[in-house]
Coordinates of C-alpha atoms and ligand atoms in Angstrom, one line a residue:
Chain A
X251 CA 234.7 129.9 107.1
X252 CA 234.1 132.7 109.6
X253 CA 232.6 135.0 106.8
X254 CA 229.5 132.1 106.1
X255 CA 228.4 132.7 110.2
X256 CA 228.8 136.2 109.9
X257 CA 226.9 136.6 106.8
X258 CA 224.5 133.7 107.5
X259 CA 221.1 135.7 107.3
X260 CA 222.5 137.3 103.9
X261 CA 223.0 133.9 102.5
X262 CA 219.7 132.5 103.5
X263 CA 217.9 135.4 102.2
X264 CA 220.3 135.3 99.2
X265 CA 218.8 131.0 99.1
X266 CA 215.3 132.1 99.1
X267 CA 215.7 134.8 96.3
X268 CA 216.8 131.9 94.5
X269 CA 214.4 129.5 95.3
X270 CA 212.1 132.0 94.4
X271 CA 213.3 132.3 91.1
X272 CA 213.8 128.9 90.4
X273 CA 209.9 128.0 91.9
X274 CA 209.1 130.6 89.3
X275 CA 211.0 129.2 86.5
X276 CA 210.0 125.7 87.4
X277 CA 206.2 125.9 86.8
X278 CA 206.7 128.2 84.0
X279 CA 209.3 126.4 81.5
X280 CA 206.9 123.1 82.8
X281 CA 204.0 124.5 81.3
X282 CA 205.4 126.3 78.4
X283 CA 207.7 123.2 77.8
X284 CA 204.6 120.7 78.0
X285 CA 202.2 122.7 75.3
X286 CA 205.0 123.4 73.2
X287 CA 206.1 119.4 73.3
X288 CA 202.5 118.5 72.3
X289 CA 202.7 121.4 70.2
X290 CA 205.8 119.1 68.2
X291 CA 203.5 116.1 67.9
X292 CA 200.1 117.9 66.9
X293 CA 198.3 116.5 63.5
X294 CA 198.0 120.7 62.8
X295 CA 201.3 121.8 61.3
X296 CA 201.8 125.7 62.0
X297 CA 201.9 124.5 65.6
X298 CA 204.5 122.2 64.9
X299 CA 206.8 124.3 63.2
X300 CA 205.9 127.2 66.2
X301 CA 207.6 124.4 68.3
X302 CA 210.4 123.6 66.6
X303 CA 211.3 127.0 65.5
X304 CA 211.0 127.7 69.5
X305 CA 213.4 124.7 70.3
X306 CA 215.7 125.4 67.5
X307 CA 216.3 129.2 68.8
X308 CA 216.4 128.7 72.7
X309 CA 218.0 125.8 72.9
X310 CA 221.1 127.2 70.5
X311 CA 221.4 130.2 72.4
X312 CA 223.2 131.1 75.3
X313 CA 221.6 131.7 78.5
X314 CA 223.1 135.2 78.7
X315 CA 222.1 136.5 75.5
X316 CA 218.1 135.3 75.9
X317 CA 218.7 137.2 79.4
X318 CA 219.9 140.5 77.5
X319 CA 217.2 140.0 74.9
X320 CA 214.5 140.0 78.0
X321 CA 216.0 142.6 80.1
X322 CA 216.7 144.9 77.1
X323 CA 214.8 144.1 74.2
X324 CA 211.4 143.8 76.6
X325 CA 211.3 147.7 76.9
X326 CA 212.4 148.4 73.7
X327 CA 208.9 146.9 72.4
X328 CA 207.0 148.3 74.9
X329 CA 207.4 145.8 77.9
X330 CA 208.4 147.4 81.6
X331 CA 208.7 145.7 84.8
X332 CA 211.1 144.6 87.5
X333 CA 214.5 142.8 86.3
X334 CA 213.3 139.8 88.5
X335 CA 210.6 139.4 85.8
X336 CA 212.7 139.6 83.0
X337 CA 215.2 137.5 84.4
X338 CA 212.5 134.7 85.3
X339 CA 211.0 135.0 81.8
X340 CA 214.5 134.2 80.1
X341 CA 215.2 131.3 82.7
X342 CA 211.6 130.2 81.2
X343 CA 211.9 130.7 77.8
X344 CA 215.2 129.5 77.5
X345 CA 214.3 126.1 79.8
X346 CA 211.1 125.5 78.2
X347 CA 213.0 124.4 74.8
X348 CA 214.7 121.8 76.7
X349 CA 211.9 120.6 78.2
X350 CA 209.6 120.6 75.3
X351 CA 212.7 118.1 74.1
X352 CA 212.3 116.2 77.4
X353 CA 208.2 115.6 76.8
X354 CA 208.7 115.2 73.3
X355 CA 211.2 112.2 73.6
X356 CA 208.4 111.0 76.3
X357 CA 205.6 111.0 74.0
X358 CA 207.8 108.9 71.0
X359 CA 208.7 106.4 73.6
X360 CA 205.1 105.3 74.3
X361 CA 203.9 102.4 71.4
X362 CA 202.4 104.0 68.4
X363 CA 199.6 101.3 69.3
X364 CA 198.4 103.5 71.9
X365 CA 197.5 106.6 69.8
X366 CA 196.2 104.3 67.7
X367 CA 193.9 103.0 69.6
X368 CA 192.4 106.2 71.6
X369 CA 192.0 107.3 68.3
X370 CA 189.9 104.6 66.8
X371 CA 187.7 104.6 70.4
X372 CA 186.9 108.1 69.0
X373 CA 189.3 110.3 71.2
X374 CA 190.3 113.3 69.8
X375 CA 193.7 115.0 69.8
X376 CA 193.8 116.5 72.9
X377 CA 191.6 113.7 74.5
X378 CA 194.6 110.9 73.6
X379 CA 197.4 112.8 75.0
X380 CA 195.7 113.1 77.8
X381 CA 193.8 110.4 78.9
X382 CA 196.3 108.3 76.9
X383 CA 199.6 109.7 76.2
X384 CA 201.1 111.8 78.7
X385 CA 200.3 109.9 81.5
X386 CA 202.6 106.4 79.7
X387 CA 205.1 109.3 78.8
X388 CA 205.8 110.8 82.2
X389 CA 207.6 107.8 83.2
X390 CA 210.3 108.3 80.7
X391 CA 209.9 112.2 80.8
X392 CA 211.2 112.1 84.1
X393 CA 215.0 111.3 84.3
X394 CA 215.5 113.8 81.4
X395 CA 213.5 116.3 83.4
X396 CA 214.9 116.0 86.1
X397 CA 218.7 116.9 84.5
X398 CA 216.8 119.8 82.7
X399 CA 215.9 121.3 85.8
X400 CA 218.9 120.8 87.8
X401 CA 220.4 122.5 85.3
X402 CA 218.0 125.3 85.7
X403 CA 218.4 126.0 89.2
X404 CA 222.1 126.3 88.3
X405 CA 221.3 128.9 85.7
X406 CA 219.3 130.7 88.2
X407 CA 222.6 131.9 88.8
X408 CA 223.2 133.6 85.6
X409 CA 219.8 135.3 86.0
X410 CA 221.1 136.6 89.5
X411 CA 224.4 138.0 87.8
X412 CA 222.8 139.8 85.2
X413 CA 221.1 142.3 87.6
X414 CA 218.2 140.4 89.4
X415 CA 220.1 140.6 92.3
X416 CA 219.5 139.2 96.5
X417 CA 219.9 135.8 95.1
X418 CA 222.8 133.6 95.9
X419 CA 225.2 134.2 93.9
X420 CA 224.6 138.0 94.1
X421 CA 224.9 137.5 97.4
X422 CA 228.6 136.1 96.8
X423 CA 229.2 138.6 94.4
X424 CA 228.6 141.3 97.2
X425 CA 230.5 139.7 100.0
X426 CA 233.4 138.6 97.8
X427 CA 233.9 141.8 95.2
X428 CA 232.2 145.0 97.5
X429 CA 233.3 144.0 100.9
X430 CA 236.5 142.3 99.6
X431 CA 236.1 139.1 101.4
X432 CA 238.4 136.5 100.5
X433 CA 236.7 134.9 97.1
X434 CA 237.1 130.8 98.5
X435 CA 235.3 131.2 101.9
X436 CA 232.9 133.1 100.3
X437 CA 231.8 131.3 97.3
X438 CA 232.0 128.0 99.6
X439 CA 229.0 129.2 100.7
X440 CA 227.3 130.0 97.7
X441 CA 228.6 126.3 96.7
X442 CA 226.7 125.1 100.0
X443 CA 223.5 126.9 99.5
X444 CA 223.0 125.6 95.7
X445 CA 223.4 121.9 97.4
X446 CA 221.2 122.5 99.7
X447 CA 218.4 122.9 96.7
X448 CA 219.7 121.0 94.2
X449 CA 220.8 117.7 96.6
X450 CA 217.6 117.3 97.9
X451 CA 215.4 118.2 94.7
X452 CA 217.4 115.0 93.1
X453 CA 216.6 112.9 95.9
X454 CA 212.7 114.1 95.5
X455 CA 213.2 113.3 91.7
X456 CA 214.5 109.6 92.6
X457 CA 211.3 109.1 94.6
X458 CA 208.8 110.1 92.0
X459 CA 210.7 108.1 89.8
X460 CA 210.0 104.9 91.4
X461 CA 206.6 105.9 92.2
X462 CA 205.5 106.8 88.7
X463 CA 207.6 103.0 88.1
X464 CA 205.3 101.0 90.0
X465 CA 202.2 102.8 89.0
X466 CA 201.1 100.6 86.5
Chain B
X173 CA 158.8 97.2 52.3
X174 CA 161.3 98.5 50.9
X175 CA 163.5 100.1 54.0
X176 CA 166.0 97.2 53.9
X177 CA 166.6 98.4 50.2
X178 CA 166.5 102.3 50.9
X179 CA 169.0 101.9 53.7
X180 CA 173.0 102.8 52.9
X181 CA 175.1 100.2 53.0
X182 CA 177.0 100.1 56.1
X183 CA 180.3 100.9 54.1
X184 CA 181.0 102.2 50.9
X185 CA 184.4 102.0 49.3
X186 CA 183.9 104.1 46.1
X187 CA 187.2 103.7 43.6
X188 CA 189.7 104.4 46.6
X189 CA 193.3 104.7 46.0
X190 CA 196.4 104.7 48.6
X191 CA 200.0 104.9 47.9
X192 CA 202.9 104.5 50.2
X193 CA 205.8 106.7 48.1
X194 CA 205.6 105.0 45.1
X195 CA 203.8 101.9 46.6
X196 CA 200.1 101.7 45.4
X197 CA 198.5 99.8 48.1
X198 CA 195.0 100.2 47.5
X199 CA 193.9 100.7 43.4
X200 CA 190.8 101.7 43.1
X201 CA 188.7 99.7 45.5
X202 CA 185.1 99.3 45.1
X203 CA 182.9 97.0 48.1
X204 CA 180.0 97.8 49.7
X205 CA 179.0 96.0 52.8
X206 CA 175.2 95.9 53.7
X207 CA 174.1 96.1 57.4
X208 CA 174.5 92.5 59.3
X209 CA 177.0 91.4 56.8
X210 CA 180.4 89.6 58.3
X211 CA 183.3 90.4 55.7
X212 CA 186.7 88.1 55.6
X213 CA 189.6 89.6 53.9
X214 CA 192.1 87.2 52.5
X215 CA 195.2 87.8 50.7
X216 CA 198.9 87.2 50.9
X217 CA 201.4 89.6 52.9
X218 CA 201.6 93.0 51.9
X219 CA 198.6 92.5 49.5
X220 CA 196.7 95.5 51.6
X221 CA 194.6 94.1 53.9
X222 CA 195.9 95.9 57.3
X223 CA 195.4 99.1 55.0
X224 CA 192.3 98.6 53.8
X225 CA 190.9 97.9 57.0
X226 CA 192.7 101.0 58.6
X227 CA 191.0 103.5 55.6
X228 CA 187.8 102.5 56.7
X229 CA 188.2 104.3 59.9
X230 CA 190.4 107.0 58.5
X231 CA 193.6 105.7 60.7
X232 CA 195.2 105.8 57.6
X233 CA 194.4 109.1 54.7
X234 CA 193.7 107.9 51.6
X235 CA 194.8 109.6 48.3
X236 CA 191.1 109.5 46.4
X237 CA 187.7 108.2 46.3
X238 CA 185.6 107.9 49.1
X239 CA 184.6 105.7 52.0
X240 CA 181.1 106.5 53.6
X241 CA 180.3 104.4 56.6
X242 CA 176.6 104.7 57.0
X243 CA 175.6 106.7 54.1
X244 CA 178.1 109.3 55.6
X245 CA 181.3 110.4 53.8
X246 CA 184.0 110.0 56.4
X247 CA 185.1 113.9 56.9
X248 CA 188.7 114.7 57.4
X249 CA 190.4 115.2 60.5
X250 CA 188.9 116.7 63.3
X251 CA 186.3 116.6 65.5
X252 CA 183.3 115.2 62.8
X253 CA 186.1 112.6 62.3
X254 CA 186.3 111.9 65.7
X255 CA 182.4 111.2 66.3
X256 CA 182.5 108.7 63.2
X257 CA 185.2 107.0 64.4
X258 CA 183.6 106.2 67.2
X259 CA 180.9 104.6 65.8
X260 CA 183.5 102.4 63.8
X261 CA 185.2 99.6 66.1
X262 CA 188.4 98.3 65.9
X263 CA 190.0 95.3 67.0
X264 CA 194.1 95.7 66.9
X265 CA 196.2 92.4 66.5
X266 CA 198.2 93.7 69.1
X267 CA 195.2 94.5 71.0
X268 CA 196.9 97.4 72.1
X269 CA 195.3 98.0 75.2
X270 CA 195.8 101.0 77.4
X271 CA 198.6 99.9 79.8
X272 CA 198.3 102.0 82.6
X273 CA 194.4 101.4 82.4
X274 CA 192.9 98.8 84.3
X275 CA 190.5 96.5 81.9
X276 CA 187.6 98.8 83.1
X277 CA 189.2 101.7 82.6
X278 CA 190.1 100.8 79.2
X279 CA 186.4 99.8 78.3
X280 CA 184.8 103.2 80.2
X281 CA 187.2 105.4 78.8
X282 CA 185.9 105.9 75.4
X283 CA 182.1 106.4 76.6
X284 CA 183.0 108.7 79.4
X285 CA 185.0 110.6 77.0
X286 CA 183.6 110.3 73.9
X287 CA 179.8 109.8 74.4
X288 CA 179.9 111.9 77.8
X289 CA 178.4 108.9 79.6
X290 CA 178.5 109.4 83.6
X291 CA 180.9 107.2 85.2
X292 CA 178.3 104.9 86.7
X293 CA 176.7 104.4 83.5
X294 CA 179.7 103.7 81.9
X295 CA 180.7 101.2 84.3
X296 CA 177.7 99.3 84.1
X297 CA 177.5 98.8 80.5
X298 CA 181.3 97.8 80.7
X299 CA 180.9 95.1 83.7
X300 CA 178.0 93.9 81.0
X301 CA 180.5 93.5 78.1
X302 CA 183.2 91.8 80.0
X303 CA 180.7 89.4 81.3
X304 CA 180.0 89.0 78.0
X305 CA 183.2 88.6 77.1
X306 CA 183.7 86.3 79.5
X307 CA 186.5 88.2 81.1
X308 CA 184.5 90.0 84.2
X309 CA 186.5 88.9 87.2
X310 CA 189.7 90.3 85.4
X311 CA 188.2 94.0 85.6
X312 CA 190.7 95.2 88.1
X313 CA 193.7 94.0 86.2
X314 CA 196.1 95.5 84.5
X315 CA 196.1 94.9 80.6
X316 CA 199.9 93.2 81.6
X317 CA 198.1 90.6 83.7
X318 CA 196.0 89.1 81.4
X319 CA 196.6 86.9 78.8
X320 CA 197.2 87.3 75.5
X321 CA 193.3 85.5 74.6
X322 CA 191.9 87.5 77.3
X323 CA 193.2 90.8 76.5
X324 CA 192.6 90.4 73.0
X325 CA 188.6 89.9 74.6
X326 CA 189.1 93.1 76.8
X327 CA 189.8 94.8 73.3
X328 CA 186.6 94.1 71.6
X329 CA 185.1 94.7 74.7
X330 CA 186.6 98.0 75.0
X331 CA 185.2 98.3 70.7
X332 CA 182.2 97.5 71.2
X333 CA 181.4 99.6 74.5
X334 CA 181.0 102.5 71.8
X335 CA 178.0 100.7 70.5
X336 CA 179.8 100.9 67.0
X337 CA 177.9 100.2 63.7
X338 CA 180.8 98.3 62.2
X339 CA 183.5 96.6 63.9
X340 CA 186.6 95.9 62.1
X341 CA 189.4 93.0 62.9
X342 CA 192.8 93.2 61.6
X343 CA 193.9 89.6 62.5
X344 CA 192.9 89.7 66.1
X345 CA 194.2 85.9 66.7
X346 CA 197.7 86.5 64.8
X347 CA 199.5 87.4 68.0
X348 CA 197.7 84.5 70.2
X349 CA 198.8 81.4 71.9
X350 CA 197.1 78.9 69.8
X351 CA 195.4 77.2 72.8
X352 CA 193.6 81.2 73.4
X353 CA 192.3 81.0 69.5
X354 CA 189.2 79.7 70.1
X355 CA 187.8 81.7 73.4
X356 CA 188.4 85.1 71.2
X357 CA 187.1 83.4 67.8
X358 CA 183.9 82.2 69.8
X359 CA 183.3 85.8 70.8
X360 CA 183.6 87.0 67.3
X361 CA 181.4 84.5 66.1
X362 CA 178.8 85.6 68.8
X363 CA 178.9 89.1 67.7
X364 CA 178.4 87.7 63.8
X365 CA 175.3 85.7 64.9
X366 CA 173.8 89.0 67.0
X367 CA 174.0 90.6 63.2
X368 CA 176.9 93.2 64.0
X369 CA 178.7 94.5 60.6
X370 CA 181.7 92.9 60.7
X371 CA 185.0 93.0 58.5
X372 CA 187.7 90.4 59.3
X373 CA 191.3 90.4 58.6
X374 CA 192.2 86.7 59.4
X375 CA 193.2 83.4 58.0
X376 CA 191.4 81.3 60.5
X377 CA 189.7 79.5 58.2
X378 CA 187.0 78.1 61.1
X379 CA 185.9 81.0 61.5
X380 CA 185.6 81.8 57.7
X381 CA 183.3 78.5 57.4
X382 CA 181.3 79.3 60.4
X383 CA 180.3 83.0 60.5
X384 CA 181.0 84.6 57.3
X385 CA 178.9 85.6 54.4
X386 CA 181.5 86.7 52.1
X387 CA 185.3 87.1 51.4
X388 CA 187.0 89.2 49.7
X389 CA 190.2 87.8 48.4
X390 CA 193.1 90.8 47.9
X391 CA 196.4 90.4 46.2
X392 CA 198.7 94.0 45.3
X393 CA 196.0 95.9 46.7
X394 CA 193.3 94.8 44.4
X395 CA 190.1 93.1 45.3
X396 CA 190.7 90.1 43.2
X397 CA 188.3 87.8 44.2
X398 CA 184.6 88.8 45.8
X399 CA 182.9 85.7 46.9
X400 CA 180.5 83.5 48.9
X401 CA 182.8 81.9 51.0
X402 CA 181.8 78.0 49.6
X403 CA 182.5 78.9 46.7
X404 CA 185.5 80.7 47.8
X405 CA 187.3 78.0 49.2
X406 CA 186.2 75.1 46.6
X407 CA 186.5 76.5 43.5
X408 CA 188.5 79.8 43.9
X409 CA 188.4 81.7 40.3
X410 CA 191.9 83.7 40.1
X411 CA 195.5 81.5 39.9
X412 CA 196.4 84.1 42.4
X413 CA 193.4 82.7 45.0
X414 CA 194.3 79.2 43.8
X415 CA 197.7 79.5 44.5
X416 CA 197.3 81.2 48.0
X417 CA 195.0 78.8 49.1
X418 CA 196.8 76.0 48.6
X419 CA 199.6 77.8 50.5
X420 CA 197.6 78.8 53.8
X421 CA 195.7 75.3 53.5
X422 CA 198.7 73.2 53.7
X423 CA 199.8 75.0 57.0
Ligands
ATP568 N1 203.1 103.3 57.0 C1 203.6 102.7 55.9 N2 204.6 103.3 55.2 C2 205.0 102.7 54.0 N3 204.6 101.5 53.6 C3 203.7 100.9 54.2 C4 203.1 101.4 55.4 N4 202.2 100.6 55.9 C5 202.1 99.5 55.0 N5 203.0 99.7 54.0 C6 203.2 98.8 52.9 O1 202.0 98.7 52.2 C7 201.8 97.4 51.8 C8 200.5 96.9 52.3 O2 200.6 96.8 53.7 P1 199.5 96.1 54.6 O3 199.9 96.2 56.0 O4 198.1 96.7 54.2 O5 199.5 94.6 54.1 P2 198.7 93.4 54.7 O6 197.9 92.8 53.6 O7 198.0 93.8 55.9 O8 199.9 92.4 55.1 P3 200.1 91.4 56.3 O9 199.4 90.2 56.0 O10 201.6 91.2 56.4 O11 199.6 92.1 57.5 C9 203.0 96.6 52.2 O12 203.9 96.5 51.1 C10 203.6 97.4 53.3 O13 205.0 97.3 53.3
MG569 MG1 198.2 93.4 58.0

């Protein structure tokens, strides 16, 4: 376990790149996710068929080959930038179709009564799933969240093996494969440093939970 | 004088037709209801009632014709929609109340929204209406702590808060307590006698007797019967009225 001590600043530097990333993804597949879930339930069809045509391509594709599509198909069209950008923009494109699902299911689970009434009060779309929708919805949008971005923060991982690089599991990657550490030690602490994010962001997730429970 | 005569009626059903699949729900309906007129719909289950009401506000397309509420065509979907809604109340037999809205809430929400009333404003014509209602020390509350009579009150509070022309009811006392009737029955009645446009989904035949001027008696989505409601009830014309009546009588 030596090699964690040794290496200690790598790995934190190695937990903020990824916390970085996953920060990144997190707003980004939130907001992309949320407009394309009301985007699935809007009275205007192209937009509906924009969202499931989205869903029905990132969530049947592997992680890895969005990623390949971002880092090299982005500068075949014309797109340059850093790989951190590209990585972050397939984490968010890929996660967004699973939480587009996530709001989606929230919205169908609040009473059909409700729509019904903002819109006979006059509301328009946008106005109900506001004022009307999204905040009854969040309380089932929640637990399915939560999984989806769990799961994210895991993938983050993926990003940092396809090139980003600093993150954690680059950082095991280095110490394990270039300085020829022993693998189990090593990857321990890539193990422990993925807790150390993931563990507590469920235990935040729990909280809200029974927060957005009692606000009623 | 002849405004009364040169005014629109308040709604104007001109040869509307709805299908469900291969369901025809509404054939070719034809009413007009002047201003101050309180409408009860009659008919047995499925007949069209809940549909007919809902195509007067647009919650529900229908296939041709035309409804104009006001002398105005109802537009399709989108923001003219919107505004006409607005001036159309409705009253839901599940009340359908905004849960995570406090009874305020749910009556400000529309004219904040909607009419771009400030809050204050708002409020104060809302505390109004629930005293009027009869329901103002409830403001607070969720729509889960009320009653079933009380919430069905916050409702047409929360309807009539839009100032609407018309104010439609698709059996607002179907889901009650039967001891709660009366208190929501009472304020319907009240809005009849102030001369709101009213059009009333409901078998309560009190409130037939008491506050309407006419009924309309529905049966396979036509308008079968169209009648002053004395007349209505004593000497119903169809077999399909007779028969009904003495169905919903006996109960
Ligand atoms: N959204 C829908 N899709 C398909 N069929 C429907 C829909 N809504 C209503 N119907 C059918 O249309 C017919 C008329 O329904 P409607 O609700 O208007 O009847 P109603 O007179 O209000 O009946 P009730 O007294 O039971 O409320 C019924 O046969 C009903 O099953
Ligand atoms: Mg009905």
């Amino acid at each position: 376990m030596n090699v964690i001590i040794e290496n200690f600043p790598l790995y934190v530097d190695g937990l903020l790149r990824t916390l970085q990333i996953c920060a990144y993804g997190f707003v980004g597949s939130l907001v992309l996710g949320t407009i394309l879930g009301a985007f699935r339930v809007s009275p205007v069809a192209p937009l509906r068929w924009v969202g499931t045509a989205w869903v029905t391509v990132f969530r049947n594709c592997p992680l890895t080959i969005v990623l390949f599509f971002c880092a090299f198909g982005l500068p075949e069209v014309g797109i340059n930038g850093l790989y951190f950008w590209f990585g972050v923009t397939g984490l968010v494109l890929y996660t967004s179709a699973f939480v587009c699902e996530a709001v989606r299911s929230g919205i169908n689970s609040v009473s059909p009564g409700q729509a019904e009434a903002a819109r006979a009060v006059g509301l328009n779309f946008g106005q109900s799933l506001s004022s009307v929708i999204m905040p009854q919805a969040v309380r089932t949008v929640i637990p399915p969240l939560g999984s989806v971005i769990i799961a994210m923060i895991k993938n983050s991982a993926i990003v940092g093996a396809f090139g980003v690089g600093g993150d954690l599991f680059a950082v095991g990657q280095g110490l394990a494969s270039a300085q020829g550490k022993a693998a189990l030690p090593v990857l321990t602490g890539v193990a422990l440093g993925y807790l150390v994010i993931t563990i507590p962001g469920g235990l935040l997730l729990g909280i809200l939970e029974r927060k957005v429970a009692i606000a009623r | 004088m002849s405004t009364a005569e040169a005014a629109p009626p308040m709604i104007r059903a001109s040869a509307v037709n709805k299908h469900f699949g291969d369901l025809h729900v509404l054939k070719d309906i034809n009413i007009e209801v002047p201003r101050g007129q309180v409408v009860i719909v009659l008919g047995p289950s499925g007949s069209g009632k809940s549909t007919l009401c809902r195509a007067i506000n647009r919650l529900e397309p229908i296939d041709s014709g035309e409804i104009a509420i006001d002398g105005k065509p109802l537009p399709a979907e989108g923001k003219a929609l919107a505004a006409l809604r607005a001036d159309v109340g409705m009253v839901f037999q599940q009340f359908n109340l905004f849960a995570h809205k406090t009874i305020l809430d749910n009556v400000t929400l529309g004219p904040v929204k909607v009419r771009k009333q400030s809050q204050a404003d708002a409020r104060k014509t809302a505390m109004e209406l629930l005293e009027r209602v009869g329901i103002a020390n409830q403001a607070a509350k969720y729509p889960a702590q009320l009653s079933g009579g009380q919430q069905q009150r916050a409702a047409i509070a929360r309807a009539l808060a839009m100032k609407p022309k018309v104010m439609l009811f698709d059996e607002p006392t179907s889901a009650l307590d039967p001891e709660m009737v009366q208190e929501v029955l009472d304020t319907m009645i009240g809005l009849a006698d102030e001369g709101m446009t009213m059009v009333v989904v409901s078998h309560e035949m009190g409130f037939a007797r008491r506050a309407a001027h006419r009924v309309l008696f529905m049966s396979d989505g036509e308008i079968v019967e169209d009648a002053d409601p004395d007349e209505f009830f004593t000497a119903p014309k169809s077999e399909r009225a007779k028969d009904f009546l003495s169905k919903i009588l006996t109960h």
